[in-house]
mmCIF file with all atom_site columns, C-alpha atoms in Angstrom:
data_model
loop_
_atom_site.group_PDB
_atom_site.id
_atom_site.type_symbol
_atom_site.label_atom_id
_atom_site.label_alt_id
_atom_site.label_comp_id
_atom_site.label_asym_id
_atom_site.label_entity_id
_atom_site.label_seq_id
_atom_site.pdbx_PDB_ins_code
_atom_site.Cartn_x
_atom_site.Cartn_y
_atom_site.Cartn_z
_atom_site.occupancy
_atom_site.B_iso_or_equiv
_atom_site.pdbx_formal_charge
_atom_site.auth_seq_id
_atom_site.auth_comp_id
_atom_site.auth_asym_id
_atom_site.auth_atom_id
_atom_site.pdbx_PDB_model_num
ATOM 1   C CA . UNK A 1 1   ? 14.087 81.106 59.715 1.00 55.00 ? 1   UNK A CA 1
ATOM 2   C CA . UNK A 1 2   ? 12.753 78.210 58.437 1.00 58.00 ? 2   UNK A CA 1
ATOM 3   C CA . UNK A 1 3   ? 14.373 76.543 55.154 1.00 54.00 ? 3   UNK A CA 1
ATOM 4   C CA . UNK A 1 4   ? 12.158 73.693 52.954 1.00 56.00 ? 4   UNK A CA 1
ATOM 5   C CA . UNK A 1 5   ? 14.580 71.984 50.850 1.00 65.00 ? 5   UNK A CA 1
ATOM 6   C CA . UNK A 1 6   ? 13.282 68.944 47.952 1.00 71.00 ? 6   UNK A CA 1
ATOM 7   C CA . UNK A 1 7   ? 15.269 65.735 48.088 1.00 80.00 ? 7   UNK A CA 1
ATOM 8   C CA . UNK A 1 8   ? 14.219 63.413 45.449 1.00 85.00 ? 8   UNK A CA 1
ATOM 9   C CA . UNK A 1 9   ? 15.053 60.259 47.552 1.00 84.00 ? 9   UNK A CA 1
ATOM 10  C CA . UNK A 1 10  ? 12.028 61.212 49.993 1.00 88.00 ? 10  UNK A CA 1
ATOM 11  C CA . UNK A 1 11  ? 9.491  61.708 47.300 1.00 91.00 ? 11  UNK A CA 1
ATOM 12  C CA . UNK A 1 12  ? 7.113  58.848 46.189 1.00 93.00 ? 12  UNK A CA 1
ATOM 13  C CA . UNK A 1 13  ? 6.411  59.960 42.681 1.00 94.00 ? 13  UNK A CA 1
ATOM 14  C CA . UNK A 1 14  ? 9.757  60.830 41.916 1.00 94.00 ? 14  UNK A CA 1
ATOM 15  C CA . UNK A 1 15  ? 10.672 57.314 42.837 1.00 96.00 ? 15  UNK A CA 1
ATOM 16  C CA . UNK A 1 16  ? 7.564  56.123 40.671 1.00 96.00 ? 16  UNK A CA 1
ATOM 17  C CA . UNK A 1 17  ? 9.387  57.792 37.799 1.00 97.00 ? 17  UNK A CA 1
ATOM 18  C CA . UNK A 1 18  ? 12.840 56.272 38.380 1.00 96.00 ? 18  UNK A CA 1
ATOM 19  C CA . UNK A 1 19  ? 11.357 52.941 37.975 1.00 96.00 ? 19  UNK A CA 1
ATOM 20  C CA . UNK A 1 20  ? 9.740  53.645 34.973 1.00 96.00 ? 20  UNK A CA 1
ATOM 21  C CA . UNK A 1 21  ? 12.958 54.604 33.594 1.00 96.00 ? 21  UNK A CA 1
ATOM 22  C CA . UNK A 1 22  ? 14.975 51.659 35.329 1.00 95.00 ? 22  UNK A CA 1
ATOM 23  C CA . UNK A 1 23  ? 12.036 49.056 33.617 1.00 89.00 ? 23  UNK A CA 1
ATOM 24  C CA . UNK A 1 24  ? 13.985 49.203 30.403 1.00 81.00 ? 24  UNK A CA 1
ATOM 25  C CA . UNK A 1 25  ? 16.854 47.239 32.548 1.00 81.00 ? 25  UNK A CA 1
ATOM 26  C CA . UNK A 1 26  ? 14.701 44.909 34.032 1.00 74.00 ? 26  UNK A CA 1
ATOM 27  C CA . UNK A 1 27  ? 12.643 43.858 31.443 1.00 62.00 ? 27  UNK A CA 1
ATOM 28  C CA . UNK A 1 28  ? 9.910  41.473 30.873 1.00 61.00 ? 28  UNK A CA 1
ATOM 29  C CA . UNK A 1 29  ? 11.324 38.114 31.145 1.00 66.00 ? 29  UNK A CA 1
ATOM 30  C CA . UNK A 1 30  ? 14.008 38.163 33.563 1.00 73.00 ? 30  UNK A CA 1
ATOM 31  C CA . UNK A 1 31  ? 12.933 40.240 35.972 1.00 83.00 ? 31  UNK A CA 1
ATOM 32  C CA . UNK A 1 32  ? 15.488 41.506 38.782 1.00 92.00 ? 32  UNK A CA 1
ATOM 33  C CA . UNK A 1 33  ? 15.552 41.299 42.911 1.00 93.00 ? 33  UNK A CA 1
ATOM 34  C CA . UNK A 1 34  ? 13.670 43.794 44.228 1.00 95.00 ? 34  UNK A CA 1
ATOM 35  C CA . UNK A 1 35  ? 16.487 44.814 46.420 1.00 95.00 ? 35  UNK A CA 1
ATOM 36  C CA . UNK A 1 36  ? 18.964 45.001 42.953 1.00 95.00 ? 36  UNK A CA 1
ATOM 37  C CA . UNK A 1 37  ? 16.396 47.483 42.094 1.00 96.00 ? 37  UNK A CA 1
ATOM 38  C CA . UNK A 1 38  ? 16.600 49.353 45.255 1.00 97.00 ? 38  UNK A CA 1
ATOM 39  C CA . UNK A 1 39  ? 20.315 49.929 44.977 1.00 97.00 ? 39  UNK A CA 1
ATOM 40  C CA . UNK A 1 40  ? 20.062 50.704 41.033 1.00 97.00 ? 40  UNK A CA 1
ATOM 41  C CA . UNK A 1 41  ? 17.653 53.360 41.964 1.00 97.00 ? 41  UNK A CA 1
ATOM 42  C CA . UNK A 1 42  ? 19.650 54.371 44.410 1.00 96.00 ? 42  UNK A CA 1
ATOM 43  C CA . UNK A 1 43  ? 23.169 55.150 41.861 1.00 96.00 ? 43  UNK A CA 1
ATOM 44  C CA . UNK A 1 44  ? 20.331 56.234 39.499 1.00 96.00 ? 44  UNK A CA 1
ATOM 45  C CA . UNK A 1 45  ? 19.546 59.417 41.947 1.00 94.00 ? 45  UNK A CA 1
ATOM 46  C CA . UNK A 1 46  ? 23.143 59.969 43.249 1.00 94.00 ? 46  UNK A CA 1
ATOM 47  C CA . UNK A 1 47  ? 25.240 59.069 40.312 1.00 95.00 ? 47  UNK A CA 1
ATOM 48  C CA . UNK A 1 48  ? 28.293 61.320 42.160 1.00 93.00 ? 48  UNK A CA 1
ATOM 49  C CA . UNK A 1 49  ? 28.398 58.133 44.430 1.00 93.00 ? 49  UNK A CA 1
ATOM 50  C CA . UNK A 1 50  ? 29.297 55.758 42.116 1.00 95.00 ? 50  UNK A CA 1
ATOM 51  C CA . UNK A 1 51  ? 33.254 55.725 42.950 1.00 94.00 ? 51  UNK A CA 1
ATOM 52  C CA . UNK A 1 52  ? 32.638 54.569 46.219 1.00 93.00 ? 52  UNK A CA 1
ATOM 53  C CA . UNK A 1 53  ? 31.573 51.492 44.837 1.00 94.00 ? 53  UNK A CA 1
ATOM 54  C CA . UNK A 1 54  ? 33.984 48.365 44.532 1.00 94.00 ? 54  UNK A CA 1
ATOM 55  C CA . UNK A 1 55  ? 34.093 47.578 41.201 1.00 95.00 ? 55  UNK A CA 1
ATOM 56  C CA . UNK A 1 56  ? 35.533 44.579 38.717 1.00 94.00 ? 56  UNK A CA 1
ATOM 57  C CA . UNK A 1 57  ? 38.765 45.696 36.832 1.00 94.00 ? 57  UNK A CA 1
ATOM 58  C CA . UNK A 1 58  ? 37.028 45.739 33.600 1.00 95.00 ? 58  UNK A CA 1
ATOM 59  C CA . UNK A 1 59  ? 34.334 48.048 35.187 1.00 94.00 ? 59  UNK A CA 1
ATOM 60  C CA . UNK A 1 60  ? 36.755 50.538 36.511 1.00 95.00 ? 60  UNK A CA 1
ATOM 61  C CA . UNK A 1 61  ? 35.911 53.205 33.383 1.00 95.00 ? 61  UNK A CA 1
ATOM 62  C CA . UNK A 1 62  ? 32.834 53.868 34.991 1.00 95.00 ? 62  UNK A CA 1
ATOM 63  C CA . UNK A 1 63  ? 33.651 55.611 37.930 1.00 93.00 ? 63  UNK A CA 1
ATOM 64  C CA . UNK A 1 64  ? 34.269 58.391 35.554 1.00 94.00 ? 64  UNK A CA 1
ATOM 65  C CA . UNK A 1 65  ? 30.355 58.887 36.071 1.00 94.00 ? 65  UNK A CA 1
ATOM 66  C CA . UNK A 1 66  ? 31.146 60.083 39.511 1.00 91.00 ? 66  UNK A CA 1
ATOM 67  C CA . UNK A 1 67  ? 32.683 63.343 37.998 1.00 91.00 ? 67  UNK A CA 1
ATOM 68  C CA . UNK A 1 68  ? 30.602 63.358 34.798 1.00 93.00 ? 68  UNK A CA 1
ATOM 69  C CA . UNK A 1 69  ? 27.341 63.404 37.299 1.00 90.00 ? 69  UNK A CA 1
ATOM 70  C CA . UNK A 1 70  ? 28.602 65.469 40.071 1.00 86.00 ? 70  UNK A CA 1
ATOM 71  C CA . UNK A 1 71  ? 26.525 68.502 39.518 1.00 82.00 ? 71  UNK A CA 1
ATOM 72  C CA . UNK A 1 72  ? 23.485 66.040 40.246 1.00 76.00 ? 72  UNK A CA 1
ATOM 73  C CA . UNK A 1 73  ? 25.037 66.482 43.970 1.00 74.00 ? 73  UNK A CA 1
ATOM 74  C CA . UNK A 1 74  ? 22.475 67.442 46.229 1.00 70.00 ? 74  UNK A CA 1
ATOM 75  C CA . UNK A 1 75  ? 22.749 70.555 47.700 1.00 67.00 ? 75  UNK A CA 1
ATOM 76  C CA . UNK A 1 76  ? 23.976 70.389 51.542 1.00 64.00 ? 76  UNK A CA 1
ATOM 77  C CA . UNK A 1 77  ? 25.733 66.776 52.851 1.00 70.00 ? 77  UNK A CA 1
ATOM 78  C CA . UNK A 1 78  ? 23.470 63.599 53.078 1.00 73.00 ? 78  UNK A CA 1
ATOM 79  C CA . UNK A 1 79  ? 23.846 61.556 56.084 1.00 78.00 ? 79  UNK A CA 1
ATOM 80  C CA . UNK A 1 80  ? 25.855 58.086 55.708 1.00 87.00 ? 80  UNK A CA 1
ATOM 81  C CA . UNK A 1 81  ? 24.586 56.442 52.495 1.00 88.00 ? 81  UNK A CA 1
ATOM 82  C CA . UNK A 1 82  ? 23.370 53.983 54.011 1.00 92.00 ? 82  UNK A CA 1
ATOM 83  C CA . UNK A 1 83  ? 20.774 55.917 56.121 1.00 92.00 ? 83  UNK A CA 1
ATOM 84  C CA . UNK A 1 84  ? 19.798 57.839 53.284 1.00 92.00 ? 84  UNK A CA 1
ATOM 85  C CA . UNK A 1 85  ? 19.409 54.348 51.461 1.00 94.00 ? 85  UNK A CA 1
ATOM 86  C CA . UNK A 1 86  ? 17.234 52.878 54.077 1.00 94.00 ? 86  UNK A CA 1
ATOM 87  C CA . UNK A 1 87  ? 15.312 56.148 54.282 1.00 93.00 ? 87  UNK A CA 1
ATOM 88  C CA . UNK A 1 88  ? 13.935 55.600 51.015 1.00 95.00 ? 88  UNK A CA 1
ATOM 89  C CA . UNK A 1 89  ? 12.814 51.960 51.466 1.00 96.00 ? 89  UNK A CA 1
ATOM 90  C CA . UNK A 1 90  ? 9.407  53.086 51.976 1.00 96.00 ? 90  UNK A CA 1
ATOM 91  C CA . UNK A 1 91  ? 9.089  55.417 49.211 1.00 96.00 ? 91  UNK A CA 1
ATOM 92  C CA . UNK A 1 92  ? 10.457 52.792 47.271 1.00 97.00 ? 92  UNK A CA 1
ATOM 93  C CA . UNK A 1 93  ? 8.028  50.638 47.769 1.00 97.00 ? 93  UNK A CA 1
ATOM 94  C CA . UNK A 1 94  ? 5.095  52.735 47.361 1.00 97.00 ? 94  UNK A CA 1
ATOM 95  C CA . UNK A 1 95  ? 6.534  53.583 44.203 1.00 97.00 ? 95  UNK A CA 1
ATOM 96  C CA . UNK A 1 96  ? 6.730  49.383 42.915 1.00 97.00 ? 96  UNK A CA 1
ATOM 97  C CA . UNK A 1 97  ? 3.075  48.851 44.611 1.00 97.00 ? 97  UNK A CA 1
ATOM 98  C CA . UNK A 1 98  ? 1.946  51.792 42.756 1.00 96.00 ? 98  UNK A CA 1
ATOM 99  C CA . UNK A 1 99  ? 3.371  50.291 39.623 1.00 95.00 ? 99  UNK A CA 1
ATOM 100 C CA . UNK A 1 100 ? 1.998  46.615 40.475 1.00 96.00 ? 100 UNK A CA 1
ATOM 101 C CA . UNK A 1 101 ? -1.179 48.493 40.709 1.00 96.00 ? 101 UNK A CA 1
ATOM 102 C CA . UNK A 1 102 ? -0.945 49.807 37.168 1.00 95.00 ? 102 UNK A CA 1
ATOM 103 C CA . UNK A 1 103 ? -0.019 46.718 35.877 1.00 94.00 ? 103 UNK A CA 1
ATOM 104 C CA . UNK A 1 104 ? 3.505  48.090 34.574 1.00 93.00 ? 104 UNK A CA 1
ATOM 105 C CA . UNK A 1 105 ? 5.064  45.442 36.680 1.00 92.00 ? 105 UNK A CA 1
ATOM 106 C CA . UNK A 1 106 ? 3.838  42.019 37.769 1.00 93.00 ? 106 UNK A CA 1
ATOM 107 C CA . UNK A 1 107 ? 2.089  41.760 40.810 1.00 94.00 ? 107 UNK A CA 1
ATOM 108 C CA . UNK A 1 108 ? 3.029  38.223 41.352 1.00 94.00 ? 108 UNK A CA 1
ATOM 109 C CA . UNK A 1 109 ? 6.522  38.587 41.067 1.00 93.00 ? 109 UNK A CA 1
ATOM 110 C CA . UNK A 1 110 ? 6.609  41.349 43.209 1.00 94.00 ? 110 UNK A CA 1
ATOM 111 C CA . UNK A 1 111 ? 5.037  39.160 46.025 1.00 94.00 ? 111 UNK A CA 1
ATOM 112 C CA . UNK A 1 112 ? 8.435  36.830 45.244 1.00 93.00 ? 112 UNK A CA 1
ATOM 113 C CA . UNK A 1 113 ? 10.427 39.823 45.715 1.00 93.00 ? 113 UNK A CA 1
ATOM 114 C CA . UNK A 1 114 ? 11.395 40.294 42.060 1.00 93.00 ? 114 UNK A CA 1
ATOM 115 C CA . UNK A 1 115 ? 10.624 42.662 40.319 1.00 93.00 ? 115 UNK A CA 1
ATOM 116 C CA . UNK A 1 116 ? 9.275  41.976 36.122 1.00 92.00 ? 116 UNK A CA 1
ATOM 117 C CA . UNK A 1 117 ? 8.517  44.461 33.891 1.00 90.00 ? 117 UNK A CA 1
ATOM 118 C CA . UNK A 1 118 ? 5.019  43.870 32.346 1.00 90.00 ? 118 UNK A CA 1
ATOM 119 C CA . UNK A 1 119 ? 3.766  44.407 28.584 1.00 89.00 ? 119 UNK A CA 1
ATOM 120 C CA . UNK A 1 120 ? 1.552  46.939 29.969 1.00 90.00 ? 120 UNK A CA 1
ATOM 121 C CA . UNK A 1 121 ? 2.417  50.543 27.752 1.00 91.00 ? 121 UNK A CA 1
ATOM 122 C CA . UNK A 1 122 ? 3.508  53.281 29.847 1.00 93.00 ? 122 UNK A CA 1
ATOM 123 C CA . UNK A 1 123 ? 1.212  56.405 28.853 1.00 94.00 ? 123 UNK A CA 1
ATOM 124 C CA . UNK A 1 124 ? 2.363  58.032 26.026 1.00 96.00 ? 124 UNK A CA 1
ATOM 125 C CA . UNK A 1 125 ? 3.870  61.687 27.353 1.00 96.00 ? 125 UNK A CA 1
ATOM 126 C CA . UNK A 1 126 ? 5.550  59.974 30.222 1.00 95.00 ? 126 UNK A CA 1
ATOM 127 C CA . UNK A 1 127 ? 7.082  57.406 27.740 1.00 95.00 ? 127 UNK A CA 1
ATOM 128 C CA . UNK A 1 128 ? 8.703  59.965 26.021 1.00 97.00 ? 128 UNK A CA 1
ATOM 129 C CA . UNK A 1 129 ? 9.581  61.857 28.799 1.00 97.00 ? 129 UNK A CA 1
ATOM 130 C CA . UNK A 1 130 ? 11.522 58.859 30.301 1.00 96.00 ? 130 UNK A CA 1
ATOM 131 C CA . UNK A 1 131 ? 13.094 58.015 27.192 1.00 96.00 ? 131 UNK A CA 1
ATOM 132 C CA . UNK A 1 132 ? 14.782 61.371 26.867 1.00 97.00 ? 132 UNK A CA 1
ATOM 133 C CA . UNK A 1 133 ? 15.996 61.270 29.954 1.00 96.00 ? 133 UNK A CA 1
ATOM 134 C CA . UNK A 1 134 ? 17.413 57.844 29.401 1.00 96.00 ? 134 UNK A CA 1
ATOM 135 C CA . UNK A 1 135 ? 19.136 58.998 26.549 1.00 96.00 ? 135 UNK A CA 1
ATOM 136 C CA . UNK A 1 136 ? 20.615 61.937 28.107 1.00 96.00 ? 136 UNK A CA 1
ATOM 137 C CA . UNK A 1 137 ? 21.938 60.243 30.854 1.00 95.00 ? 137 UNK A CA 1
ATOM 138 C CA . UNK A 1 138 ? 22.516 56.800 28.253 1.00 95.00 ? 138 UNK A CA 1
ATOM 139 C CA . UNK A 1 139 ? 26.041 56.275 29.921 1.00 96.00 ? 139 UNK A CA 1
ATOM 140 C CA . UNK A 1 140 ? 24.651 56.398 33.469 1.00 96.00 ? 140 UNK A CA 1
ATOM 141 C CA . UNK A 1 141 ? 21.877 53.609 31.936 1.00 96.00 ? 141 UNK A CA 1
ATOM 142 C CA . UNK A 1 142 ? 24.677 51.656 30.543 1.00 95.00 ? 142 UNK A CA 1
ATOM 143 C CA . UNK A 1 143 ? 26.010 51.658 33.603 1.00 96.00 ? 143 UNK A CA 1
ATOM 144 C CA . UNK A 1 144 ? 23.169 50.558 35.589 1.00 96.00 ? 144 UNK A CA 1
ATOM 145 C CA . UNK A 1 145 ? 22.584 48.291 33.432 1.00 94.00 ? 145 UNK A CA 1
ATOM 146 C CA . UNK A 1 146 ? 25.771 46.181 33.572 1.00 94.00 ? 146 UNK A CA 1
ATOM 147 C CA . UNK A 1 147 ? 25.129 46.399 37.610 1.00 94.00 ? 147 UNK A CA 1
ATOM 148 C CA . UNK A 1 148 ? 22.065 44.755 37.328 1.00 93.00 ? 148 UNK A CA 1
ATOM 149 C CA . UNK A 1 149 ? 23.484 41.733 34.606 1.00 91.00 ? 149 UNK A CA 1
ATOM 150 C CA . UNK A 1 150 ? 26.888 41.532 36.064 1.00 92.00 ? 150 UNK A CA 1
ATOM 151 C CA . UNK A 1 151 ? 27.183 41.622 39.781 1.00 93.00 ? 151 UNK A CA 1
ATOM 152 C CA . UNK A 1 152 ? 24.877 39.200 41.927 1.00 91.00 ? 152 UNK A CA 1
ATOM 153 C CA . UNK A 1 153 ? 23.103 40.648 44.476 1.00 90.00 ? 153 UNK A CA 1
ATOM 154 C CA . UNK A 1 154 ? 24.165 38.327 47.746 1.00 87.00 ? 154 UNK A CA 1
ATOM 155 C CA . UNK A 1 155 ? 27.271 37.467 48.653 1.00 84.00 ? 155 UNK A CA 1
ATOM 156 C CA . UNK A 1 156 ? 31.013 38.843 48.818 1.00 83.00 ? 156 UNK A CA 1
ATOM 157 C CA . UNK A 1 157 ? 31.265 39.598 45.486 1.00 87.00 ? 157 UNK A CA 1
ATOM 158 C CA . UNK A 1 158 ? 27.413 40.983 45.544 1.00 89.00 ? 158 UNK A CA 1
ATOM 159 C CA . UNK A 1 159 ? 26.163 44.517 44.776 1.00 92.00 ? 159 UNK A CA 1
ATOM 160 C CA . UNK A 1 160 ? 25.308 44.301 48.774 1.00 90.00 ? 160 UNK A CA 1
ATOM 161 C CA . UNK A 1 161 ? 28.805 43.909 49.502 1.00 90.00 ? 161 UNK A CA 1
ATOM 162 C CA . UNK A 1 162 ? 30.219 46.266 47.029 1.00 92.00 ? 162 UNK A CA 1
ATOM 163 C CA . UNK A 1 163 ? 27.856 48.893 47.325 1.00 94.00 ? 163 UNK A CA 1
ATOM 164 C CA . UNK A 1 164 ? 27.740 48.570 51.569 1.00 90.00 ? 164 UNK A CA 1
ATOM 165 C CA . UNK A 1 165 ? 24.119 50.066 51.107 1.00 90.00 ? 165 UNK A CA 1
ATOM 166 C CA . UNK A 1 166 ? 22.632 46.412 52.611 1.00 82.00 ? 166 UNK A CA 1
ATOM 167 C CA . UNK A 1 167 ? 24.203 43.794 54.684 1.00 72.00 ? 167 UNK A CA 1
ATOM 168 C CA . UNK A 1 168 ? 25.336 40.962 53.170 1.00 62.00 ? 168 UNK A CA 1
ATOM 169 C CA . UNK A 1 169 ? 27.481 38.711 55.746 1.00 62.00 ? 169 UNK A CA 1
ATOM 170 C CA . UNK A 1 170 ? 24.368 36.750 56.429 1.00 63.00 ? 170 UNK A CA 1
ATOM 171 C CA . UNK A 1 171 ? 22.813 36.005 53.109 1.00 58.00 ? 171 UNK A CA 1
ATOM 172 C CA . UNK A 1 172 ? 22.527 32.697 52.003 1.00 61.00 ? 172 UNK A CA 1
ATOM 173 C CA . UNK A 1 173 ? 24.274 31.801 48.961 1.00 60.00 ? 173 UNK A CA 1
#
């Protein structure tokens, strides 16, 4: 018997979507790595993951999320985060080149590997669509949010390092 099964993580336009509603975290002028993105994306889809991460003291409230979100466990076991993560590398980045292509974020300083939200509108239906969601999931936004303005991305104290989705021993900081 043969068994199809949907996993967001593998799916292009689903990943499209979670960038639209990440944008509002990145914004227009600072912009974020495009790896930062990857891993808030990442938290974004499989909020029940969010204990494992090493977090500061004052951010230890948070891992509350974990239980809050852990009906948004997928059904069956994923493989070691860290394959799934590097699994979805290239949906990811059809998703920000389909963006770029829109206009929704800057082509320019995606080719620095950061990514900037643009002042291009988002059409109006899916605007409204991603807004609900990010207000029904506001604390897992919050959240993501204070990832992306209070942990650097390299080093020992990175979100590369405290995530272990990337490898961080040789970045240079």
């Amino acid at each position: 018997m043969t068994q199809l099964s949907f996993q967001p993580a593998f799916d292009a336009f689903h990943a499209v979507f979670r960038f639209l509603r990440l944008r509002s975290v990145v914004g227009p002028s600072d912009g974020l790595a495009y790896d930062k993105l990857r891993i808030l994306d990442f938290y974004l889809l499989f909020p029940h993951k969010i204990r494992d991460i090493r977090l500061t003291a004052s951010h230890q409230k948070f891992k509350k999320l974990s239980d809050r979100y852990a009906d948004a466990k997928p059904y069956g076991e994923l493989p070691d985060i860290r394959l799934v993560f590097e699994r979805m590398r290239p949906m990811q980045a059809a998703a920000i080149q389909t963006l770029a292509a829109r206009s929704l974020v800057s082509a320019d300083a995606l080719k620095q590997s950061e990514v900037r939200a643009t002042e291009s509108a988002v059409p109006q239906r899916l605007a409204r669509r991603v807004a609900e969601m990010n207000v029904s999931q506001s604390d897992l936004m919050d959240f993501l949010a204070t990832l992306a303005s209070d942990y650097p991305l390299q080093g020992d104290n990175g979100l590369k390092a405290r995530t272990g989705l990337m490898e961080h021993r040789y970045d240079a900081i």
